[in-house]
Tab-separated table of C-alpha atoms in Angstrom:
chain	number	residue	atom	x	y	z
A	1	UNK	CA	140.124	99.994	55.204
A	2	UNK	CA	142.023	96.706	55.205
A	3	UNK	CA	144.054	97.982	52.273
A	4	UNK	CA	144.932	101.161	54.183
A	5	UNK	CA	145.985	99.160	57.220
A	6	UNK	CA	148.294	97.039	55.094
A	7	UNK	CA	149.625	100.048	53.211
A	8	UNK	CA	150.894	101.877	56.329
A	9	UNK	CA	153.520	99.303	57.377
A	10	UNK	CA	154.521	98.757	53.715
A	11	UNK	CA	155.064	102.471	53.241
A	12	UNK	CA	157.105	102.725	56.438
A	13	UNK	CA	159.115	99.741	55.344
A	14	UNK	CA	159.718	101.356	51.909
A	15	UNK	CA	160.861	104.645	53.439
A	16	UNK	CA	163.283	102.810	55.725
A	17	UNK	CA	164.673	100.919	52.782
A	18	UNK	CA	165.099	104.015	50.491
A	19	UNK	CA	166.203	106.570	53.037
A	20	UNK	CA	163.299	108.975	52.468
A	21	UNK	CA	161.379	110.708	49.743
A	22	UNK	CA	164.559	111.738	47.771
A	23	UNK	CA	165.154	108.153	46.812
A	24	UNK	CA	168.986	108.653	47.042
A	25	UNK	CA	171.371	105.863	47.978
A	26	UNK	CA	172.570	106.063	51.551
A	27	UNK	CA	176.151	106.990	52.255
A	28	UNK	CA	178.446	104.134	53.321
A	29	UNK	CA	179.180	103.965	57.063
A	30	UNK	CA	182.311	102.695	58.766
A	31	UNK	CA	181.959	99.362	60.405
A	32	UNK	CA	181.874	99.670	64.218
A	33	UNK	CA	181.313	97.125	66.904
A	34	UNK	CA	177.733	97.058	68.126
A	35	UNK	CA	177.334	99.039	71.351
A	36	UNK	CA	176.662	97.123	74.469
A	37	UNK	CA	174.386	98.309	77.293
A	38	UNK	CA	176.038	98.706	80.666
A	39	UNK	CA	175.247	95.988	83.092
A	40	UNK	CA	172.330	97.036	85.296
A	41	UNK	CA	172.040	95.322	88.643
A	42	UNK	CA	168.808	93.464	89.191
A	43	UNK	CA	166.352	95.557	91.193
A	44	UNK	CA	166.153	94.590	94.805
A	45	UNK	CA	162.558	93.976	95.991
A	46	UNK	CA	161.881	95.678	99.310
A	47	UNK	CA	160.734	93.220	101.949
A	48	UNK	CA	156.952	93.472	102.502
A	49	UNK	CA	155.151	92.770	105.741
A	50	UNK	CA	152.448	90.144	105.606
A	51	UNK	CA	148.938	91.718	105.606
A	52	UNK	CA	147.385	92.056	109.012
A	53	UNK	CA	145.004	89.253	109.769
A	54	UNK	CA	141.339	90.257	109.678
A	55	UNK	CA	139.885	89.831	113.181
A	56	UNK	CA	137.492	86.932	113.549
A	57	UNK	CA	134.119	88.451	114.332
A	58	UNK	CA	132.293	85.172	114.887
A	59	UNK	CA	131.436	85.483	118.576
A	60	UNK	CA	129.694	82.471	120.133
A	61	UNK	CA	126.598	83.117	122.226
A	62	UNK	CA	128.375	81.492	125.159
A	63	UNK	CA	130.835	84.418	125.036
A	64	UNK	CA	128.291	87.122	124.223
A	65	UNK	CA	126.042	86.148	127.103
A	66	UNK	CA	128.745	87.291	129.546
A	67	UNK	CA	130.275	90.136	127.572
A	68	UNK	CA	130.110	93.929	127.485
A	69	UNK	CA	128.397	95.147	124.331
A	70	UNK	CA	127.753	98.652	123.051
A	71	UNK	CA	123.989	99.168	122.599
A	72	UNK	CA	122.952	102.152	120.422
A	73	UNK	CA	120.305	104.522	121.785
A	74	UNK	CA	116.782	103.161	121.390
A	75	UNK	CA	114.389	104.913	118.988
A	76	UNK	CA	112.180	107.455	120.738
A	77	UNK	CA	109.021	105.638	119.628
A	78	UNK	CA	110.151	102.232	120.854
A	79	UNK	CA	107.586	100.422	123.002
A	80	UNK	CA	110.244	99.954	125.707
A	81	UNK	CA	113.323	102.189	126.021
A	82	UNK	CA	116.057	99.854	127.238
A	83	UNK	CA	119.584	100.542	128.531
A	84	UNK	CA	122.083	101.874	125.990
A	85	UNK	CA	125.811	102.538	125.786
A	86	UNK	CA	128.276	99.924	127.061
A	87	UNK	CA	126.125	97.285	128.729
A	88	UNK	CA	127.454	94.331	130.718
A	89	UNK	CA	125.503	91.093	130.290
A	90	UNK	CA	125.408	88.227	132.756
A	91	UNK	CA	123.907	84.989	131.490
A	92	UNK	CA	122.516	86.926	128.541
A	93	UNK	CA	120.687	89.541	130.601
A	94	UNK	CA	121.165	93.013	132.015
A	95	UNK	CA	118.692	94.219	134.646
A	96	UNK	CA	118.979	97.924	135.499
A	97	UNK	CA	118.001	99.204	138.925
A	98	UNK	CA	115.118	101.118	137.352
A	99	UNK	CA	113.698	99.921	134.086
A	100	UNK	CA	113.056	96.855	131.997
A	101	UNK	CA	115.649	94.090	131.544
A	102	UNK	CA	117.739	93.694	128.412
A	103	UNK	CA	118.234	90.266	126.812
A	104	UNK	CA	120.549	88.841	124.148
A	105	UNK	CA	118.281	86.301	122.474
A	106	UNK	CA	119.954	84.736	119.415
A	107	UNK	CA	122.718	85.245	116.851
A	108	UNK	CA	123.551	84.582	113.201
A	109	UNK	CA	126.908	84.736	111.431
A	110	UNK	CA	128.252	85.878	108.059
A	111	UNK	CA	130.548	88.355	106.334
A	112	UNK	CA	128.320	91.410	106.457
A	113	UNK	CA	131.052	94.032	105.905
A	114	UNK	CA	132.867	92.043	103.157
A	115	UNK	CA	136.269	91.995	104.856
A	116	UNK	CA	136.762	88.270	104.311
A	117	UNK	CA	135.870	87.266	107.876
A	118	UNK	CA	132.584	86.566	109.573
A	119	UNK	CA	130.729	88.960	111.838
A	120	UNK	CA	127.988	88.363	114.411
A	121	UNK	CA	124.408	89.610	114.097
A	122	UNK	CA	122.618	89.475	117.452
A	123	UNK	CA	119.070	90.245	118.582
A	124	UNK	CA	118.700	92.473	121.651
A	125	UNK	CA	115.298	92.591	123.374
A	126	UNK	CA	114.156	95.080	126.016
A	127	UNK	CA	111.120	94.257	128.127
A	128	UNK	CA	109.110	91.275	129.295
A	129	UNK	CA	106.195	89.873	127.260
A	130	UNK	CA	105.938	93.037	125.187
A	131	UNK	CA	108.976	95.120	124.382
A	132	UNK	CA	111.389	96.453	121.791
A	133	UNK	CA	114.102	94.942	119.597
A	134	UNK	CA	117.384	95.991	118.068
A	135	UNK	CA	119.314	93.836	115.608
A	136	UNK	CA	123.038	94.636	115.895
A	137	UNK	CA	126.107	93.641	113.875
A	138	UNK	CA	129.188	92.934	116.015
A	139	UNK	CA	132.864	92.377	115.221
A	140	UNK	CA	136.213	92.326	117.039
A	141	UNK	CA	138.905	94.986	116.764
A	142	UNK	CA	142.600	94.232	116.288
A	143	UNK	CA	142.935	93.632	120.025
A	144	UNK	CA	140.043	91.175	120.118
A	145	UNK	CA	137.603	93.580	121.837
A	146	UNK	CA	133.953	93.178	120.869
A	147	UNK	CA	132.704	96.224	118.984
A	148	UNK	CA	129.383	97.178	117.446
A	149	UNK	CA	129.567	97.834	113.711
A	150	UNK	CA	126.051	99.207	113.472
A	151	UNK	CA	122.356	98.624	113.888
A	152	UNK	CA	120.699	96.564	111.185
A	153	UNK	CA	117.095	97.373	112.121
A	154	UNK	CA	115.040	98.248	115.216
A	155	UNK	CA	111.396	98.378	116.228
A	156	UNK	CA	110.420	101.872	115.149
A	157	UNK	CA	107.795	103.403	112.890
A	158	UNK	CA	105.699	100.671	111.312
A	159	UNK	CA	108.027	97.916	112.539
A	160	UNK	CA	106.723	96.690	115.897
A	161	UNK	CA	108.264	93.211	116.041
A	162	UNK	CA	111.494	91.572	114.852
A	163	UNK	CA	111.423	87.832	114.301
A	164	UNK	CA	113.771	85.287	112.717
A	165	UNK	CA	116.889	86.467	110.883
A	166	UNK	CA	119.881	85.037	109.017
A	167	UNK	CA	122.930	86.130	107.026
A	168	UNK	CA	123.107	85.136	103.358
A	169	UNK	CA	126.239	84.128	101.443
A	170	UNK	CA	126.233	87.597	99.877
A	171	UNK	CA	126.416	89.146	103.349
A	172	UNK	CA	122.830	90.391	103.452
A	173	UNK	CA	120.953	90.261	106.755
A	174	UNK	CA	117.537	88.761	106.028
A	175	UNK	CA	114.958	89.637	108.711
A	176	UNK	CA	111.275	88.944	109.334
A	177	UNK	CA	109.490	92.016	110.679
A	178	UNK	CA	105.870	92.600	111.724
A	179	UNK	CA	103.580	95.594	112.027
A	180	UNK	CA	101.941	94.668	115.322
A	181	UNK	CA	103.271	93.646	118.710
A	182	UNK	CA	101.333	90.726	120.154
A	183	UNK	CA	101.450	90.712	123.912
A	184	UNK	CA	99.964	89.056	126.919
A	185	UNK	CA	97.860	86.303	125.358
A	186	UNK	CA	96.650	88.283	122.324
A	187	UNK	CA	95.763	86.589	119.055
A	188	UNK	CA	98.990	85.569	117.314
A	189	UNK	CA	97.443	86.000	113.857
A	190	UNK	CA	97.057	89.767	114.274
A	191	UNK	CA	100.478	90.860	112.895
A	192	UNK	CA	101.360	91.101	109.211
A	193	UNK	CA	104.831	89.666	108.556
A	194	UNK	CA	107.320	90.658	105.853
A	195	UNK	CA	110.836	89.518	104.936
A	196	UNK	CA	113.316	92.333	104.339
A	197	UNK	CA	117.045	92.253	103.553
A	198	UNK	CA	119.632	94.762	104.732
A	199	UNK	CA	123.200	95.316	103.491
A	200	UNK	CA	126.222	97.254	104.748
A	201	UNK	CA	126.601	100.333	102.530
A	202	UNK	CA	128.781	103.396	103.176
A	203	UNK	CA	129.078	102.781	106.899
A	204	UNK	CA	125.485	101.802	107.674
A	205	UNK	CA	122.886	99.142	106.987
A	206	UNK	CA	120.297	99.946	104.327
A	207	UNK	CA	117.255	98.114	103.018
A	208	UNK	CA	118.142	96.392	99.729
A	209	UNK	CA	115.342	93.855	99.216
A	210	UNK	CA	111.774	93.359	100.364
A	211	UNK	CA	108.948	95.819	101.066
A	212	UNK	CA	109.678	99.158	102.690
A	213	UNK	CA	106.173	99.706	104.101
A	214	UNK	CA	103.235	97.707	105.417
A	215	UNK	CA	99.764	97.883	103.899
A	216	UNK	CA	96.854	98.677	106.236
A	217	UNK	CA	96.312	95.759	108.570
A	218	UNK	CA	92.721	94.476	108.248
A	219	UNK	CA	92.819	93.278	111.858
A	220	UNK	CA	94.013	96.561	113.402
A	221	UNK	CA	91.960	99.711	113.901
A	222	UNK	CA	91.973	102.866	116.008
A	223	UNK	CA	88.766	103.500	117.937
A	224	UNK	CA	87.803	105.971	120.639
A	225	UNK	CA	84.732	106.062	122.876
A	226	UNK	CA	83.117	108.864	124.854
A	227	UNK	CA	79.877	109.328	126.791
A	228	UNK	CA	78.142	112.001	128.829
A	229	UNK	CA	76.837	111.350	132.317
A	230	UNK	CA	73.767	109.166	132.703
A	231	UNK	CA	71.080	111.345	134.264
A	232	UNK	CA	68.114	109.524	135.803
A	233	UNK	CA	65.059	111.753	135.986
A	234	UNK	CA	62.344	112.090	138.653
A	235	UNK	CA	60.753	108.851	139.791
A	236	UNK	CA	57.643	107.799	137.885
A	237	UNK	CA	55.740	104.932	139.455
A	238	UNK	CA	58.796	104.236	141.572
A	239	UNK	CA	61.304	104.100	138.668
A	240	UNK	CA	63.753	106.735	137.490
A	241	UNK	CA	64.525	106.711	133.745
A	242	UNK	CA	67.411	108.051	131.690
A	243	UNK	CA	69.284	107.655	128.406
A	244	UNK	CA	72.955	106.829	128.053
A	245	UNK	CA	74.493	108.101	124.811
A	246	UNK	CA	77.759	106.456	123.763
A	247	UNK	CA	79.795	107.910	120.873
A	248	UNK	CA	82.289	105.754	118.961
A	249	UNK	CA	84.858	107.279	116.588
A	250	UNK	CA	86.990	105.444	114.019
A	251	UNK	CA	90.100	107.593	114.044
A	252	UNK	CA	92.034	106.184	111.113
A	253	UNK	CA	93.174	103.402	108.804
A	254	UNK	CA	90.667	100.541	108.976
A	255	UNK	CA	86.924	100.616	109.573
A	256	UNK	CA	85.576	97.654	111.548
A	257	UNK	CA	82.645	95.794	110.098
A	258	UNK	CA	80.902	96.387	113.406
A	259	UNK	CA	81.805	97.314	116.961
A	260	UNK	CA	81.299	95.565	120.263
A	261	UNK	CA	80.425	97.493	123.400
A	262	UNK	CA	80.868	96.189	126.913
A	263	UNK	CA	79.115	97.847	129.852
A	264	UNK	CA	80.378	97.310	133.369
A	265	UNK	CA	77.524	98.664	135.478
A	266	UNK	CA	75.555	98.302	138.686
A	267	UNK	CA	73.291	95.276	138.631
A	268	UNK	CA	70.277	97.325	139.771
A	269	UNK	CA	70.166	99.317	136.522
A	270	UNK	CA	67.266	98.189	134.347
A	271	UNK	CA	67.945	97.899	130.607
A	272	UNK	CA	64.974	99.367	128.755
A	273	UNK	CA	63.978	99.733	125.107
A	274	UNK	CA	65.313	98.016	121.977
A	275	UNK	CA	68.855	99.426	122.110
A	276	UNK	CA	69.936	96.372	124.041
A	277	UNK	CA	69.057	93.851	121.317
A	278	UNK	CA	71.475	90.943	121.240
A	279	UNK	CA	72.914	91.625	124.646
A	280	UNK	CA	74.910	89.079	126.579
A	281	UNK	CA	74.984	89.495	130.354
A	282	UNK	CA	77.632	88.094	132.690
A	283	UNK	CA	77.524	88.575	136.483
A	284	UNK	CA	80.766	89.955	137.828
A	285	UNK	CA	80.002	89.968	141.532
A	286	UNK	CA	79.885	92.803	143.966
A	287	UNK	CA	76.635	94.104	142.501
A	288	UNK	CA	78.197	94.595	139.033
A	289	UNK	CA	77.312	92.957	135.696
A	290	UNK	CA	79.011	92.920	132.293
A	291	UNK	CA	76.664	93.550	129.416
A	292	UNK	CA	78.041	92.744	125.942
A	293	UNK	CA	76.710	94.047	122.622
A	294	UNK	CA	78.470	92.637	119.562
A	295	UNK	CA	76.382	93.966	116.667
A	296	UNK	CA	76.652	97.768	116.614
A	297	UNK	CA	77.078	99.213	113.111
A	298	UNK	CA	80.467	100.937	112.885
A	299	UNK	CA	80.999	104.488	111.596
A	300	UNK	CA	83.258	105.240	108.637
A	301	UNK	CA	86.951	106.074	109.023
A	302	UNK	CA	87.227	109.582	110.429
A	303	UNK	CA	83.578	109.649	111.491
A	304	UNK	CA	81.620	109.092	114.685
A	305	UNK	CA	78.363	107.399	115.551
A	306	UNK	CA	76.271	107.792	118.701
A	307	UNK	CA	74.276	104.922	120.160
A	308	UNK	CA	71.472	105.464	122.652
A	309	UNK	CA	70.633	103.098	125.520
A	310	UNK	CA	67.690	103.550	127.867
A	311	UNK	CA	68.205	102.672	131.516
A	312	UNK	CA	66.123	102.807	134.670
A	313	UNK	CA	66.570	102.355	138.380
A	314	UNK	CA	63.960	101.642	141.016
A	315	UNK	CA	63.579	103.848	144.076
A	316	UNK	CA	62.824	107.456	144.707
A	317	UNK	CA	65.960	108.437	146.608
A	318	UNK	CA	68.856	110.024	144.746
A	319	UNK	CA	71.526	107.460	143.946
A	320	UNK	CA	74.906	108.314	142.511
A	321	UNK	CA	77.492	105.932	141.097
A	322	UNK	CA	79.206	105.174	137.805
A	323	UNK	CA	79.466	102.696	134.988
A	324	UNK	CA	82.189	101.953	132.418
A	325	UNK	CA	81.885	101.445	128.665
A	326	UNK	CA	84.554	99.754	126.527
A	327	UNK	CA	84.591	99.523	122.720
A	328	UNK	CA	86.313	97.011	120.423
A	329	UNK	CA	86.289	96.439	116.669
A	330	UNK	CA	85.129	93.293	114.883
A	331	UNK	CA	85.777	92.032	111.339
A	332	UNK	CA	83.041	90.745	109.044
A	333	UNK	CA	83.947	87.257	110.287
A	334	UNK	CA	83.394	88.543	113.847
A	335	UNK	CA	87.099	88.273	114.672
A	336	UNK	CA	88.429	90.665	117.278
A	337	UNK	CA	90.463	93.582	116.002
A	338	UNK	CA	93.423	95.088	117.807
A	339	UNK	CA	93.617	98.800	118.534
A	340	UNK	CA	96.751	100.867	118.079
A	341	UNK	CA	95.751	103.285	120.857
A	342	UNK	CA	93.788	101.229	123.355
A	343	UNK	CA	94.041	103.896	126.056
A	344	UNK	CA	90.968	105.703	124.636
A	345	UNK	CA	88.833	102.578	124.194
A	346	UNK	CA	87.105	102.910	127.587
A	347	UNK	CA	85.264	105.653	129.416
A	348	UNK	CA	83.870	105.960	132.930
A	349	UNK	CA	80.403	107.510	133.083
A	350	UNK	CA	78.919	109.188	136.140
A	351	UNK	CA	75.372	108.289	137.188
A	352	UNK	CA	73.301	111.192	138.533
A	353	UNK	CA	69.691	111.689	139.549
A	354	UNK	CA	67.440	114.725	139.429
A	355	UNK	CA	64.830	115.699	141.970
């Protein structure tokens, strides 16, 4: 191949020297002065305007706390639905006439949209102790007005809490998110935390690093409790007797090692039989006691289990009333479990007597 490459220019050179394949001498030409190209004026470069300066999107918290910011609509499953649209903040807070307050809590800075200038990522919180979060990216337009580029992430779906965040040199927004919202003195070790990174892609923020889902939380369950009325039968030797049947259901996800039941009931009820083994009694006052049972074997996920408790009451006259039963899950280390739907963890039971 090297020989072929060398042969091509040699052959061209030979043809130019001989005048072609006929190998005839070239005819003599009259001597003429070499032509000269006409003078061409140098091209004139059109004046160009300097590129427009990229607005500086680094907005100090001292400015944001008293600014008007566009808040996107809150997800429909957010714990608290806060104000949205253009919201005016005063000292970092907006308090609507009806509803929970909105707070600007903290900010981080970096070039998230890769325009060569920094933007502002700010955390917006709606609520009091428990609430909802949105993480927003802000910039300024050409006139210096604060505008919202987009929402990085919000509390929706599995994400129930947004924690610390930062902007990396590559412009990624790195965020700590959790699967459980701790509120009102609850155990702070209940949530599972993950670090996820989001990047600006095609006009929105997308997850680019970190997990996309949470595994089942071993400290979170979903229990429900139900019970029929307690019916106390005819008096025998001055005591009426009855059986309270309490049904506990593990709806989904995680089965507790065991369940704890708490009874809030009239102090004149007599606990009978062996169903009350391991009870712990606390007077509440007003003729009411709390009775705690912490060792009830839990049903499987998707199943129910009914526990029977014998009770009596002295006297022959009919006495009505009620008691309440609350259920909670426990781990094998007897740590309290949270419940994702606590509104069905308690039931009020009517007390009735027969003739």
